[in-house]
Amino acid sequence: MIARAAGLLAGYLADLAFADPRRGHPVAGFGAVAAALERADYRDDRAAGVGHVVVLLGGLAILATAAPKRGVSGAVAVGLGTWASLGGRSLARTGARMADLLDSGDIDAARALLPSLCGRDPATLDADGLARAALESVAENTADATVAPLLWGAVAGLPGVLVYRGANTLDAMIGYRSDRYTRFGWAAARFDDMTNYLPARVTGLLVAACAPLIGGAPSTATLAWRRDAARHPSPNAGVVEASFAGALGVQLGGRTPYRHGVENRPTLGDGHPPTTADLRRAVRLSTLVQGCAAALVAAVALAIGGGRSGR
């Protein structure tokens, strides 16, 4: 467990220092394998989607289980897997870049950048819509890109990190309610919901705890969570987005255009629509939450190890 805790912290610090590799990213490689398999096994039914998920995530689990688990080699394996699976620094950089582009009035460049954050249709969004989309993505991906893989790493080591990242990647690829993926992507979407249930709520608590550091209050973050999160179509994204909205004092939600159609989302939080200044505060809040999560999961890993050794 000392190797696990050290590896998780090392992976977090590597992401903080170096962000994602620009070429040859392992997650992109997994996505390419998943896309190739989809071309071979796609059928418009749930059973095919279940098999697709089992084969891909089972392969990741086998790969991770074969890696060293103890000592320096174990820490290095967890550290490398964690670095490859985290995306918090890139998330913060992209959110800050979006704010810079919007402040400079370069809407075309901001629209071109949006797909790096989320799957919405940027062509239909003005500056306010782009700011809101970016902020909501920063909020949701604080959990997906950092808190969840770290938490699963604390609980299950390298297999937890890699299987979580694989599940989240599959959800992003096929977990849509579109004509093609409503049935085939069902298993990927449901498994992603399961694996994010606890991390989303841990993220909500950390958002509330960090809210005073960006000029917010824990009470408004938890109030928005309790009142609004359940109205969001995602059982997990609603928790994180509502918590962010309350901490920042903004209102999220509303008309949300995707390439496969438009969703009218319920509003989350109270206050004004988000501005670029709020987006910058959201990036700072995300960075604070990520740091707290890294410290927390290292403590959890050590606690689990202490409990096992005590038996």
Tab-separated table of C-alpha atoms in Angstrom:
chain	number	residue	atom	x	y	z
A	1	MET	CA	0.000	0.000	0.000
A	2	ILE	CA	2.967	2.328	0.498
A	3	ALA	CA	3.923	1.631	-3.129
A	4	ARG	CA	0.345	2.326	-4.201
A	5	ALA	CA	0.134	5.614	-2.296
A	6	ALA	CA	3.558	6.714	-3.584
A	7	GLY	CA	2.618	5.787	-7.144
A	8	LEU	CA	-0.671	7.691	-7.020
A	9	LEU	CA	1.042	10.816	-5.719
A	10	ALA	CA	3.858	10.484	-8.252
A	11	GLY	CA	1.349	10.088	-11.082
A	12	TYR	CA	-0.576	13.148	-9.923
A	13	LEU	CA	2.602	15.225	-9.674
A	14	ALA	CA	3.722	14.036	-13.122
A	15	ASP	CA	0.391	15.146	-14.576
A	16	LEU	CA	0.736	18.475	-12.788
A	17	ALA	CA	4.234	18.975	-14.152
A	18	PHE	CA	3.992	17.528	-17.655
A	19	ALA	CA	0.254	17.223	-18.465
A	20	ASP	CA	-0.715	14.754	-21.193
A	21	PRO	CA	1.887	13.596	-23.726
A	22	ARG	CA	1.265	15.329	-27.060
A	23	ARG	CA	1.886	12.168	-29.089
A	24	GLY	CA	1.403	8.499	-28.413
A	25	HIS	CA	-1.034	8.966	-25.512
A	26	PRO	CA	-1.988	5.527	-24.120
A	27	VAL	CA	-5.651	6.573	-23.787
A	28	ALA	CA	-5.701	7.495	-27.470
A	29	GLY	CA	-4.194	4.088	-28.205
A	30	PHE	CA	-6.929	2.392	-26.202
A	31	GLY	CA	-9.493	4.445	-28.093
A	32	ALA	CA	-8.029	3.309	-31.417
A	33	VAL	CA	-8.249	-0.336	-30.327
A	34	ALA	CA	-11.835	0.197	-29.162
A	35	ALA	CA	-12.783	1.814	-32.479
A	36	ALA	CA	-11.210	-1.054	-34.442
A	37	LEU	CA	-13.067	-3.621	-32.344
A	38	GLU	CA	-16.326	-1.713	-32.819
A	39	ARG	CA	-15.967	-2.026	-36.580
A	40	ALA	CA	-15.859	-5.799	-36.117
A	41	ASP	CA	-18.380	-6.429	-33.328
A	42	TYR	CA	-20.983	-3.672	-33.692
A	43	ARG	CA	-24.601	-4.783	-33.675
A	44	ASP	CA	-27.613	-2.726	-32.727
A	45	ASP	CA	-28.336	-4.547	-29.462
A	46	ARG	CA	-27.315	-4.460	-25.817
A	47	ALA	CA	-25.695	-7.892	-25.756
A	48	ALA	CA	-23.135	-6.852	-28.366
A	49	GLY	CA	-22.390	-3.713	-26.351
A	50	VAL	CA	-21.903	-5.758	-23.181
A	51	GLY	CA	-19.434	-8.011	-24.963
A	52	HIS	CA	-17.590	-5.006	-26.358
A	53	VAL	CA	-17.126	-3.539	-22.891
A	54	VAL	CA	-16.157	-6.854	-21.272
A	55	VAL	CA	-13.465	-7.624	-23.850
A	56	LEU	CA	-11.869	-4.183	-23.685
A	57	LEU	CA	-12.002	-3.641	-19.933
A	58	GLY	CA	-11.102	-7.254	-19.244
A	59	GLY	CA	-7.979	-6.791	-21.347
A	60	LEU	CA	-7.015	-3.725	-19.321
A	61	ALA	CA	-7.575	-5.607	-16.063
A	62	ILE	CA	-5.353	-8.489	-17.193
A	63	LEU	CA	-2.639	-6.067	-18.299
A	64	ALA	CA	-2.744	-4.201	-14.983
A	65	THR	CA	-2.792	-7.381	-12.886
A	66	ALA	CA	0.418	-8.555	-14.536
A	67	ALA	CA	2.299	-5.402	-13.472
A	68	PRO	CA	4.503	-5.328	-10.332
A	69	LYS	CA	2.631	-4.521	-7.126
A	70	ARG	CA	5.266	-3.998	-4.437
A	71	GLY	CA	8.372	-1.963	-3.821
A	72	VAL	CA	9.837	0.597	-6.159
A	73	SER	CA	8.738	-1.282	-9.279
A	74	GLY	CA	5.168	-1.372	-7.993
A	75	ALA	CA	5.217	2.355	-7.271
A	76	VAL	CA	6.626	3.062	-10.735
A	77	ALA	CA	3.911	0.931	-12.389
A	78	VAL	CA	1.137	2.713	-10.483
A	79	GLY	CA	2.756	6.091	-11.125
A	80	LEU	CA	3.003	5.558	-14.881
A	81	GLY	CA	-0.534	4.202	-15.101
A	82	THR	CA	-1.852	7.093	-13.047
A	83	TRP	CA	-0.042	9.697	-15.138
A	84	ALA	CA	-1.413	8.127	-18.318
A	85	SER	CA	-4.938	8.101	-16.883
A	86	LEU	CA	-5.133	11.597	-15.411
A	87	GLY	CA	-6.066	14.659	-17.414
A	88	GLY	CA	-6.417	17.360	-14.794
A	89	ARG	CA	-3.576	19.630	-15.901
A	90	SER	CA	-4.687	19.535	-19.527
A	91	LEU	CA	-8.245	20.245	-18.401
A	92	ALA	CA	-7.145	23.325	-16.477
A	93	ARG	CA	-4.950	24.555	-19.327
A	94	THR	CA	-7.748	24.162	-21.853
A	95	GLY	CA	-10.263	25.921	-19.601
A	96	ALA	CA	-7.866	28.835	-19.109
A	97	ARG	CA	-7.135	28.967	-22.841
A	98	MET	CA	-10.873	29.133	-23.550
A	99	ALA	CA	-11.203	32.090	-21.174
A	100	ASP	CA	-8.290	33.841	-22.912
A	101	LEU	CA	-9.875	33.374	-26.345
A	102	LEU	CA	-13.259	34.606	-25.198
A	103	ASP	CA	-11.730	37.646	-23.517
A	104	SER	CA	-9.916	38.485	-26.745
A	105	GLY	CA	-13.112	38.117	-28.767
A	106	ASP	CA	-11.761	35.256	-30.908
A	107	ILE	CA	-15.004	33.287	-31.132
A	108	ASP	CA	-13.876	31.148	-34.065
A	109	ALA	CA	-10.808	29.928	-32.174
A	110	ALA	CA	-12.927	29.335	-29.060
A	111	ARG	CA	-15.350	27.239	-31.093
A	112	ALA	CA	-12.438	25.260	-32.520
A	113	LEU	CA	-11.133	24.604	-28.997
A	114	LEU	CA	-14.443	23.474	-27.472
A	115	PRO	CA	-14.273	19.851	-28.754
A	116	SER	CA	-11.160	19.456	-26.577
A	117	LEU	CA	-13.460	19.929	-23.586
A	118	CYS	CA	-16.823	18.419	-24.521
A	119	GLY	CA	-18.964	16.989	-27.298
A	120	ARG	CA	-21.302	19.932	-27.808
A	121	ASP	CA	-21.877	21.545	-31.186
A	122	PRO	CA	-19.764	24.717	-31.051
A	123	ALA	CA	-21.129	26.187	-34.276
A	124	THR	CA	-24.407	27.080	-32.553
A	125	LEU	CA	-22.835	28.703	-29.466
A	126	ASP	CA	-22.056	32.359	-28.874
A	127	ALA	CA	-19.529	33.654	-26.343
A	128	ASP	CA	-21.872	33.124	-23.378
A	129	GLY	CA	-22.743	29.622	-24.539
A	130	LEU	CA	-19.087	28.748	-24.978
A	131	ALA	CA	-18.251	30.020	-21.474
A	132	ARG	CA	-21.051	27.959	-19.963
A	133	ALA	CA	-20.126	24.836	-21.925
A	134	ALA	CA	-16.480	25.161	-20.904
A	135	LEU	CA	-17.324	25.731	-17.245
A	136	GLU	CA	-19.687	22.753	-17.115
A	137	SER	CA	-17.034	20.600	-18.744
A	138	VAL	CA	-14.352	21.748	-16.307
A	139	ALA	CA	-16.698	20.869	-13.452
A	140	GLU	CA	-17.697	17.416	-14.701
A	141	ASN	CA	-14.201	16.470	-15.802
A	142	THR	CA	-12.683	17.437	-12.461
A	143	ALA	CA	-14.295	14.216	-11.262
A	144	ASP	CA	-13.748	12.183	-14.423
A	145	ALA	CA	-10.191	13.252	-15.209
A	146	THR	CA	-8.668	13.257	-11.726
A	147	VAL	CA	-10.775	12.422	-8.677
A	148	ALA	CA	-12.271	9.178	-9.989
A	149	PRO	CA	-9.082	7.531	-11.312
A	150	LEU	CA	-7.222	8.506	-8.145
A	151	LEU	CA	-9.985	7.157	-5.925
A	152	TRP	CA	-10.209	3.868	-7.794
A	153	GLY	CA	-6.430	3.663	-7.642
A	154	ALA	CA	-6.553	3.979	-3.853
A	155	VAL	CA	-9.158	1.216	-3.631
A	156	ALA	CA	-7.924	-1.220	-6.289
A	157	GLY	CA	-4.437	-0.160	-7.338
A	158	LEU	CA	-3.355	-0.093	-10.978
A	159	PRO	CA	-6.302	-2.242	-12.172
A	160	GLY	CA	-8.669	0.291	-10.641
A	161	VAL	CA	-6.947	3.200	-12.394
A	162	LEU	CA	-6.799	1.587	-15.833
A	163	VAL	CA	-10.235	-0.019	-15.823
A	164	TYR	CA	-11.808	3.245	-14.719
A	165	ARG	CA	-10.045	5.217	-17.453
A	166	GLY	CA	-11.055	2.621	-20.018
A	167	ALA	CA	-14.682	2.727	-18.888
A	168	ASN	CA	-14.764	6.519	-19.021
A	169	THR	CA	-13.203	6.489	-22.496
A	170	LEU	CA	-15.772	3.992	-23.768
A	171	ASP	CA	-18.582	6.117	-22.365
A	172	ALA	CA	-17.202	9.131	-24.239
A	173	MET	CA	-17.013	7.088	-27.450
A	174	ILE	CA	-20.288	5.126	-27.452
A	175	GLY	CA	-22.305	6.111	-24.376
A	176	TYR	CA	-24.694	8.350	-26.323
A	177	ARG	CA	-28.458	8.219	-26.757
A	178	SER	CA	-28.159	8.393	-30.520
A	179	ASP	CA	-29.652	6.089	-33.132
A	180	ARG	CA	-26.400	4.140	-33.382
A	181	TYR	CA	-25.530	3.859	-29.702
A	182	THR	CA	-28.765	3.787	-27.680
A	183	ARG	CA	-28.506	0.006	-27.394
A	184	PHE	CA	-24.883	-0.784	-28.257
A	185	GLY	CA	-23.589	1.906	-25.895
A	186	TRP	CA	-25.955	1.078	-23.040
A	187	ALA	CA	-23.479	-1.089	-21.105
A	188	ALA	CA	-20.665	1.463	-21.450
A	189	ALA	CA	-22.909	4.275	-20.187
A	190	ARG	CA	-24.307	2.282	-17.258
A	191	PHE	CA	-20.893	1.000	-16.154
A	192	ASP	CA	-19.496	4.524	-16.304
A	193	ASP	CA	-22.399	5.707	-14.134
A	194	MET	CA	-21.585	3.002	-11.570
A	195	THR	CA	-17.865	3.742	-11.432
A	196	ASN	CA	-18.462	7.492	-11.089
A	197	TYR	CA	-21.138	7.341	-8.398
A	198	LEU	CA	-18.829	7.605	-5.373
A	199	PRO	CA	-16.153	9.806	-7.011
A	200	ALA	CA	-18.752	12.379	-8.055
A	201	ARG	CA	-19.948	12.712	-4.472
A	202	VAL	CA	-16.414	12.907	-3.107
A	203	THR	CA	-15.795	15.653	-5.666
A	204	GLY	CA	-18.904	17.490	-4.494
A	205	LEU	CA	-17.644	17.425	-0.919
A	206	LEU	CA	-14.218	18.676	-1.962
A	207	VAL	CA	-15.804	21.467	-4.025
A	208	ALA	CA	-17.732	22.596	-0.962
A	209	ALA	CA	-14.598	22.431	1.196
A	210	CYS	CA	-12.551	24.455	-1.318
A	211	ALA	CA	-15.274	26.997	-2.133
A	212	PRO	CA	-14.001	29.698	0.289
A	213	LEU	CA	-10.652	29.712	-1.526
A	214	ILE	CA	-12.320	31.073	-4.687
A	215	GLY	CA	-14.710	33.453	-2.953
A	216	GLY	CA	-17.594	31.014	-2.499
A	217	ALA	CA	-19.206	29.309	0.463
A	218	PRO	CA	-19.608	25.634	1.386
A	219	SER	CA	-23.260	26.237	2.229
A	220	THR	CA	-24.189	27.455	-1.250
A	221	ALA	CA	-22.331	24.559	-2.879
A	222	THR	CA	-24.111	21.947	-0.762
A	223	LEU	CA	-27.477	23.709	-1.136
A	224	ALA	CA	-27.260	23.626	-4.931
A	225	TRP	CA	-26.175	19.974	-4.766
A	226	ARG	CA	-29.097	18.926	-2.574
A	227	ARG	CA	-31.685	20.967	-4.431
A	228	ASP	CA	-30.670	20.705	-8.074
A	229	ALA	CA	-28.408	17.707	-8.763
A	230	ALA	CA	-31.192	15.137	-9.089
A	231	ARG	CA	-32.782	17.102	-11.921
A	232	HIS	CA	-29.735	16.634	-14.159
A	233	PRO	CA	-29.996	13.743	-16.659
A	234	SER	CA	-26.723	12.289	-15.310
A	235	PRO	CA	-26.784	10.965	-11.728
A	236	ASN	CA	-23.133	11.967	-11.325
A	237	ALA	CA	-22.490	15.017	-13.503
A	238	GLY	CA	-25.439	16.707	-11.800
A	239	VAL	CA	-23.737	16.447	-8.413
A	240	VAL	CA	-20.483	17.993	-9.587
A	241	GLU	CA	-21.991	20.674	-11.821
A	242	ALA	CA	-24.494	21.748	-9.177
A	243	SER	CA	-21.748	21.916	-6.545
A	244	PHE	CA	-19.594	24.056	-8.836
A	245	ALA	CA	-22.555	26.295	-9.653
A	246	GLY	CA	-23.254	26.859	-5.960
A	247	ALA	CA	-19.608	27.452	-5.080
A	248	LEU	CA	-19.196	29.952	-7.926
A	249	GLY	CA	-22.555	31.672	-7.483
A	250	VAL	CA	-23.623	31.094	-11.095
A	251	GLN	CA	-26.472	29.340	-12.847
A	252	LEU	CA	-25.687	26.456	-15.180
A	253	GLY	CA	-27.937	24.386	-17.435
A	254	GLY	CA	-30.411	25.354	-20.124
A	255	ARG	CA	-30.359	24.738	-23.862
A	256	THR	CA	-27.512	22.315	-24.645
A	257	PRO	CA	-26.841	21.575	-28.336
A	258	TYR	CA	-25.083	18.403	-29.448
A	259	ARG	CA	-24.490	17.186	-32.976
A	260	HIS	CA	-27.071	14.450	-32.416
A	261	GLY	CA	-29.699	16.919	-31.142
A	262	VAL	CA	-30.571	19.544	-28.550
A	263	GLU	CA	-31.184	18.828	-24.860
A	264	ASN	CA	-32.967	21.302	-22.620
A	265	ARG	CA	-31.183	20.884	-19.304
A	266	PRO	CA	-32.648	22.002	-15.961
A	267	THR	CA	-30.957	24.938	-14.282
A	268	LEU	CA	-28.407	24.322	-11.542
A	269	GLY	CA	-27.561	26.921	-8.912
A	270	ASP	CA	-28.612	30.537	-8.551
A	271	GLY	CA	-27.103	33.704	-9.912
A	272	HIS	CA	-25.960	35.084	-13.238
A	273	PRO	CA	-24.972	33.106	-16.346
A	274	PRO	CA	-21.252	32.303	-16.199
A	275	THR	CA	-18.726	34.755	-17.592
A	276	THR	CA	-15.094	34.262	-18.513
A	277	ALA	CA	-14.154	35.482	-15.021
A	278	ASP	CA	-16.298	32.682	-13.577
A	279	LEU	CA	-14.628	30.214	-15.939
A	280	ARG	CA	-11.230	31.258	-14.580
A	281	ARG	CA	-12.496	30.785	-11.021
A	282	ALA	CA	-13.814	27.352	-12.002
A	283	VAL	CA	-10.364	26.410	-13.302
A	284	ARG	CA	-8.816	27.483	-9.993
A	285	LEU	CA	-11.461	25.547	-8.067
A	286	SER	CA	-10.845	22.456	-10.175
A	287	THR	CA	-7.099	22.668	-9.547
A	288	LEU	CA	-7.648	22.982	-5.788
A	289	VAL	CA	-10.043	20.033	-5.730
A	290	GLN	CA	-7.592	17.890	-7.678
A	291	GLY	CA	-4.802	18.618	-5.210
A	292	CYS	CA	-7.015	17.805	-2.238
A	293	ALA	CA	-8.120	14.593	-3.929
A	294	ALA	CA	-4.509	13.477	-4.434
A	295	ALA	CA	-3.726	13.988	-0.752
A	296	LEU	CA	-6.965	12.266	0.262
A	297	VAL	CA	-6.490	9.148	-1.843
A	298	ALA	CA	-2.906	8.699	-0.687
A	299	ALA	CA	-4.206	8.760	2.885
A	300	VAL	CA	-6.984	6.307	1.960
A	301	ALA	CA	-4.490	3.910	0.353
A	302	LEU	CA	-2.302	3.998	3.460
A	303	ALA	CA	-5.335	3.518	5.698
A	304	ILE	CA	-6.466	0.489	3.708
A	305	GLY	CA	-2.962	-0.926	3.941
A	306	GLY	CA	-2.848	-0.271	7.687
A	307	GLY	CA	-6.193	-1.988	8.152
A	308	ARG	CA	-5.068	-5.067	6.263
A	309	SER	CA	-1.782	-5.293	8.129
A	310	GLY	CA	-3.702	-4.953	11.386
A	311	ARG	CA	-5.662	-8.087	10.578
